[in-house]
Short mmCIF file of C-alpha atoms in Angstrom, two decimals:
data_model
loop_
_atom_site.label_atom_id
_atom_site.label_comp_id
_atom_site.label_asym_id
_atom_site.label_seq_id
_atom_site.Cartn_x
_atom_site.Cartn_y
_atom_site.Cartn_z
CA MET A 1241 72.29 60.82 12.43
CA ALA A 1242 71.17 60.04 15.97
CA ALA A 1243 67.62 58.85 15.31
CA ASP A 1244 65.99 56.85 12.53
CA THR A 1245 64.16 59.94 11.32
CA ASP A 1246 67.47 61.84 11.21
CA TRP A 1247 69.15 59.51 8.70
CA HIS A 1248 70.21 61.94 5.98
CA LEU A 1249 73.04 61.73 3.46
CA THR A 1250 74.62 65.17 3.23
CA ARG A 1251 77.17 64.79 0.42
CA THR A 1252 76.85 64.39 -3.35
CA PHE A 1253 79.05 62.75 -5.97
CA THR A 1254 78.24 63.08 -9.67
CA SER A 1255 78.68 59.65 -11.23
CA ALA A 1256 78.25 58.32 -14.75
CA SER A 1257 74.75 57.20 -13.73
CA GLY A 1258 73.66 60.40 -11.98
CA ASP A 1259 74.14 62.16 -8.66
CA VAL A 1260 74.91 59.85 -5.75
CA ARG A 1261 74.12 60.86 -2.19
CA TRP A 1262 76.59 59.64 0.41
CA ASP A 1263 77.97 60.33 3.86
CA ARG A 1264 80.69 59.36 6.28
CA LEU A 1265 80.50 58.44 9.98
CA GLY A 1266 83.14 57.76 12.61
CA PRO A 1267 86.65 59.05 13.32
CA PRO A 1268 88.47 60.39 10.24
CA GLY A 1269 91.48 58.30 9.38
CA ALA A 1270 90.23 55.17 11.12
CA SER A 1271 90.11 51.88 9.25
CA PRO A 1272 87.54 52.46 6.45
CA VAL A 1273 84.40 50.36 5.99
CA VAL A 1274 82.03 50.79 3.04
CA LEU A 1275 78.41 49.58 3.28
CA LEU A 1276 76.40 48.67 0.17
CA HIS A 1277 72.62 48.30 0.26
CA GLY A 1278 70.39 46.09 -1.87
CA THR A 1279 67.16 46.45 -3.81
CA PRO A 1280 64.62 47.95 -3.33
CA PHE A 1281 66.33 49.50 -0.32
CA SER A 1282 68.80 52.27 0.49
CA SER A 1283 71.56 53.10 2.96
CA TYR A 1284 68.81 53.53 5.56
CA VAL A 1285 68.80 49.78 6.22
CA TRP A 1286 72.39 50.07 7.47
CA ARG A 1287 71.74 52.87 9.98
CA ALA A 1288 72.08 50.78 13.18
CA VAL A 1289 75.03 48.76 11.94
CA ALA A 1290 76.76 51.87 10.56
CA ARG A 1291 76.50 53.71 13.88
CA SER A 1292 77.90 50.71 15.74
CA LEU A 1293 80.80 50.22 13.36
CA ALA A 1294 81.55 53.96 13.45
CA ARG A 1295 82.90 53.59 16.98
CA ASP A 1296 86.07 52.02 15.58
CA HIS A 1297 85.89 52.67 11.83
CA GLU A 1298 85.39 55.44 9.32
CA VAL A 1299 82.14 54.23 7.75
CA TYR A 1300 81.02 55.20 4.24
CA VAL A 1301 77.34 54.88 3.27
CA TRP A 1302 75.69 55.72 -0.04
CA ASP A 1303 72.46 55.40 -1.98
CA MET A 1304 73.03 53.83 -5.38
CA PRO A 1305 71.85 55.77 -8.45
CA GLY A 1306 68.12 55.21 -8.81
CA TYR A 1307 67.67 54.42 -5.10
CA GLY A 1308 66.94 56.27 -1.88
CA THR A 1309 67.80 59.96 -2.11
CA SER A 1310 70.13 59.60 -5.12
CA GLU A 1311 69.15 60.75 -8.59
CA LYS A 1312 66.31 58.97 -10.38
CA GLY A 1313 65.39 59.74 -13.97
CA PRO A 1314 64.14 58.44 -17.33
CA GLY A 1315 66.68 56.46 -19.31
CA GLN A 1316 68.95 56.06 -16.30
CA ASP A 1317 71.23 53.01 -16.27
CA VAL A 1318 70.77 51.41 -12.84
CA SER A 1319 71.84 47.89 -13.82
CA LEU A 1320 74.30 45.80 -11.85
CA ALA A 1321 76.91 46.60 -14.48
CA ALA A 1322 76.41 50.35 -14.01
CA GLN A 1323 76.37 50.13 -10.21
CA GLY A 1324 79.66 48.20 -10.22
CA ARG A 1325 81.28 50.94 -12.27
CA VAL A 1326 79.84 53.67 -10.03
CA PHE A 1327 81.18 51.91 -6.94
CA GLY A 1328 84.63 51.94 -8.49
CA GLU A 1329 84.25 55.67 -9.21
CA LEU A 1330 83.25 56.30 -5.60
CA LEU A 1331 86.21 54.38 -4.18
CA GLY A 1332 88.47 56.60 -6.27
CA HIS A 1333 86.61 59.74 -5.18
CA TRP A 1334 86.95 58.72 -1.53
CA GLY A 1335 90.61 57.80 -1.98
CA LEU A 1336 90.09 54.33 -0.54
CA ALA A 1337 92.68 51.85 -1.79
CA LYS A 1338 91.73 48.72 0.20
CA PRO A 1339 88.67 49.29 2.40
CA LEU A 1340 86.68 46.71 4.29
CA VAL A 1341 83.45 46.15 2.35
CA VAL A 1342 80.09 44.96 3.68
CA ALA A 1343 77.37 44.37 1.08
CA HIS A 1344 73.74 43.22 1.20
CA ASP A 1345 71.53 41.65 -1.51
CA PHE A 1346 72.02 43.41 -4.88
CA GLY A 1347 74.90 45.30 -3.27
CA GLY A 1348 76.69 41.99 -2.89
CA ALA A 1349 76.66 41.53 -6.65
CA VAL A 1350 77.84 45.12 -7.09
CA ALA A 1351 80.78 44.57 -4.74
CA LEU A 1352 81.66 41.25 -6.38
CA ARG A 1353 81.53 42.70 -9.90
CA ALA A 1354 83.66 45.69 -8.92
CA HIS A 1355 86.25 43.37 -7.37
CA LEU A 1356 86.29 40.68 -10.05
CA LEU A 1357 85.79 42.78 -13.18
CA HIS A 1358 87.00 46.29 -12.34
CA ASP A 1359 89.98 45.54 -10.08
CA ALA A 1360 88.47 47.18 -6.99
CA ARG A 1361 90.62 46.01 -4.10
CA TYR A 1362 89.29 45.28 -0.64
CA ARG A 1363 90.99 44.32 2.59
CA ALA A 1364 88.13 41.95 3.35
CA LEU A 1365 84.57 41.34 2.15
CA ALA A 1366 81.43 40.54 4.14
CA LEU A 1367 78.37 39.50 2.12
CA VAL A 1368 74.91 39.55 3.70
CA ASP A 1369 72.24 37.53 1.83
CA PRO A 1370 73.77 38.62 -1.50
CA VAL A 1371 72.44 38.20 -5.01
CA ALA A 1372 75.28 36.04 -6.30
CA LEU A 1373 74.17 32.63 -7.57
CA ALA A 1374 71.78 31.59 -10.34
CA PRO A 1375 68.90 31.25 -10.46
CA TRP A 1376 67.61 34.39 -8.76
CA GLY A 1377 64.52 36.55 -8.98
CA SER A 1378 61.11 35.58 -7.60
CA PRO A 1379 58.13 34.95 -9.92
CA PHE A 1380 56.85 38.42 -8.96
CA PHE A 1381 60.22 39.98 -9.76
CA ARG A 1382 60.32 38.33 -13.18
CA LEU A 1383 56.70 39.29 -13.95
CA VAL A 1384 57.36 42.93 -13.16
CA GLY A 1385 60.58 42.89 -15.14
CA GLU A 1386 58.78 41.61 -18.23
CA HIS A 1387 55.93 44.14 -17.97
CA ALA A 1388 57.51 47.15 -16.28
CA GLU A 1389 55.78 49.62 -18.60
CA VAL A 1390 52.38 48.26 -17.47
CA PHE A 1391 53.20 48.45 -13.76
CA GLU A 1392 54.50 52.01 -14.17
CA ARG A 1393 50.92 53.03 -15.03
CA LEU A 1394 49.33 51.59 -11.89
CA PRO A 1395 47.22 54.06 -9.92
CA PRO A 1396 49.34 55.45 -7.06
CA ALA A 1397 47.30 53.74 -4.33
CA LEU A 1398 47.68 50.31 -5.93
CA HIS A 1399 51.37 50.91 -6.60
CA GLY A 1400 51.92 51.96 -2.98
CA ALA A 1401 50.15 48.85 -1.67
CA LEU A 1402 52.22 46.62 -3.95
CA VAL A 1403 55.52 48.18 -2.87
CA ARG A 1404 54.63 47.95 0.82
CA GLU A 1405 53.67 44.29 0.51
CA TYR A 1406 56.84 43.52 -1.41
CA VAL A 1407 59.16 45.28 1.05
CA VAL A 1408 57.55 43.80 4.15
CA SER A 1409 57.98 40.30 2.72
CA ALA A 1410 61.77 40.73 3.10
CA SER A 1411 61.38 40.56 6.88
CA SER A 1412 60.52 37.43 8.80
CA ALA A 1413 59.83 39.28 12.06
CA GLY A 1414 57.77 42.10 10.53
CA LEU A 1415 58.75 45.74 10.13
CA ARG A 1416 57.82 48.57 12.45
CA PRO A 1417 55.37 50.91 10.69
CA ALA A 1418 57.78 53.86 10.78
CA VAL A 1419 60.56 51.74 9.28
CA LEU A 1420 58.30 50.41 6.54
CA ASP A 1421 57.16 53.95 5.74
CA ARG A 1422 60.77 55.09 5.41
CA LEU A 1423 61.76 52.15 3.20
CA VAL A 1424 58.93 52.64 0.72
CA ALA A 1425 58.87 56.46 0.69
CA PRO A 1426 61.44 56.91 -2.13
CA TRP A 1427 59.26 54.86 -4.47
CA LEU A 1428 55.88 56.50 -3.96
CA ASP A 1429 55.87 59.75 -5.95
CA GLY A 1430 55.74 59.83 -9.74
CA THR A 1431 59.51 59.78 -10.15
CA GLY A 1432 59.87 57.03 -7.58
CA GLN A 1433 57.17 54.85 -9.12
CA ALA A 1434 58.91 54.86 -12.50
CA ALA A 1435 62.27 54.26 -10.81
CA PHE A 1436 60.94 51.28 -8.86
CA TYR A 1437 59.94 49.40 -12.00
CA ARG A 1438 63.00 50.62 -13.91
CA GLN A 1439 65.40 49.00 -11.44
CA ILE A 1440 63.52 45.70 -11.64
CA ALA A 1441 63.38 45.79 -15.45
CA GLN A 1442 67.17 46.25 -15.57
CA SER A 1443 67.93 43.42 -13.15
CA ASP A 1444 69.38 40.67 -15.31
CA GLN A 1445 70.87 37.40 -14.12
CA ARG A 1446 73.56 37.63 -16.81
CA TYR A 1447 75.37 40.15 -14.62
CA THR A 1448 75.98 37.49 -11.98
CA ASP A 1449 76.44 34.73 -14.56
CA GLU A 1450 79.45 36.73 -15.78
CA ILE A 1451 81.21 36.44 -12.43
CA GLN A 1452 79.86 33.26 -10.82
CA GLY A 1453 82.65 31.14 -12.31
CA ARG A 1454 85.26 33.47 -10.77
CA TYR A 1455 84.31 33.13 -7.11
CA GLY A 1456 87.04 30.55 -6.67
CA THR A 1457 89.63 33.23 -7.49
CA ILE A 1458 88.64 35.52 -4.60
CA GLY A 1459 91.74 35.72 -2.44
CA ILE A 1460 90.65 38.03 0.37
CA PRO A 1461 89.07 37.13 3.73
CA THR A 1462 85.36 36.64 3.11
CA LEU A 1463 82.40 36.30 5.46
CA VAL A 1464 78.98 35.14 4.23
CA CYS A 1465 76.11 36.00 6.62
CA TRP A 1466 72.60 34.74 5.92
CA GLY A 1467 69.20 35.03 7.55
CA GLU A 1468 68.02 31.49 8.23
CA ASP A 1469 64.42 32.48 7.48
CA ASP A 1470 65.16 34.28 4.21
CA THR A 1471 62.28 33.62 1.81
CA TRP A 1472 63.77 35.77 -0.98
CA ILE A 1473 67.03 33.81 -1.31
CA PRO A 1474 67.13 30.48 0.57
CA VAL A 1475 69.85 29.95 3.16
CA ALA A 1476 71.11 27.01 1.11
CA LYS A 1477 72.41 29.56 -1.40
CA GLY A 1478 74.53 31.07 1.36
CA ARG A 1479 76.15 27.75 2.17
CA GLU A 1480 76.73 27.14 -1.54
CA LEU A 1481 78.35 30.55 -1.99
CA ALA A 1482 80.61 30.12 1.04
CA GLY A 1483 81.72 26.79 -0.41
CA LEU A 1484 82.76 28.45 -3.67
CA VAL A 1485 84.92 31.20 -2.13
CA PRO A 1486 88.25 29.87 -0.81
CA GLY A 1487 88.39 30.07 2.98
CA ALA A 1488 85.04 31.86 3.32
CA ARG A 1489 83.30 31.61 6.66
CA PHE A 1490 79.54 31.03 6.75
CA GLU A 1491 77.52 32.70 9.52
CA PRO A 1492 73.79 31.86 9.69
CA ILE A 1493 71.62 34.39 11.56
CA ALA A 1494 68.73 32.76 13.43
CA GLY A 1495 65.31 34.40 13.34
CA ALA A 1496 66.17 36.69 10.43
CA GLY A 1497 64.71 36.94 6.96
CA HIS A 1498 66.27 38.66 3.97
CA LEU A 1499 66.40 42.03 5.75
CA VAL A 1500 68.82 40.83 8.40
CA GLN A 1501 69.64 44.42 9.35
CA GLU A 1502 66.05 44.92 10.53
CA ASP A 1503 65.29 41.44 11.88
CA ALA A 1504 68.48 40.79 13.85
CA PRO A 1505 70.64 43.95 13.93
CA ALA A 1506 72.47 43.02 17.14
CA GLU A 1507 73.38 39.54 15.92
CA LEU A 1508 74.49 40.80 12.51
CA THR A 1509 76.52 43.62 14.04
CA ALA A 1510 78.25 41.20 16.40
CA ALA A 1511 79.22 38.94 13.48
CA LEU A 1512 80.51 41.87 11.45
CA VAL A 1513 82.44 43.43 14.35
CA ALA A 1514 84.19 40.14 15.08
CA PHE A 1515 85.08 39.69 11.41
CA LEU A 1516 86.30 43.26 10.92
CA ARG A 1517 88.42 43.14 14.08
CA ARG A 1518 90.16 40.02 12.78
CA GLU A 1519 90.70 41.43 9.30
CA GLY A 1520 90.84 45.21 9.79
#
């Protein structure tokens, strides 16, 4: 996994929601860290951070069902509820009792649901611009969710332009063309186009409403990192979330939008390394 173009997940786990592609980096037996991506992304966004953390940790990366190189198919359940259950399955498959967990965007909600509803135990939790507090979902996101069957029928060129524009809006600094190409590639063929609108149609705020009142019961060390220039979820939500979790530390990342991993990878990595060294 030395170069961006060489980011490939080589292992497969068959979950209740389809085949999940995953991989492991770093020295076997070292303190484990699991990275969760958001939507509409994949483990690829964690590549730089994962390689840095793998110097001192055994790092687990995975593409959620319906995302990246994992299985995508008609009728597939890719909701937050399903992803939380799949994450619990994976932790059991990996034999990880209390890993360090780092989760971005939608992955933050997945990690929170697994912990609060499914008794997944972590040593510590770092949340990066997570989907966690109501209300969430942009006007575009809600429009697509309400009319997914219409958007699924867009001509491929129009669909591709829409996806590219949507993904690039997650960055405040702008994405390198090769990175943007890699991020949108899973969504561009016929299977990917249907999967893109399926995951939006199944995104429902009730899945975070179910756990929002429980954040005050989180009893593990928690770090909340947030891009100060995030236009998808305002930084004020990060401060609010950190205030709800007992003892949580809030770490704003200057010059970064929602895709902090792309906009400020060095700054984010430094914050995560410091946190994991304290807690791991």
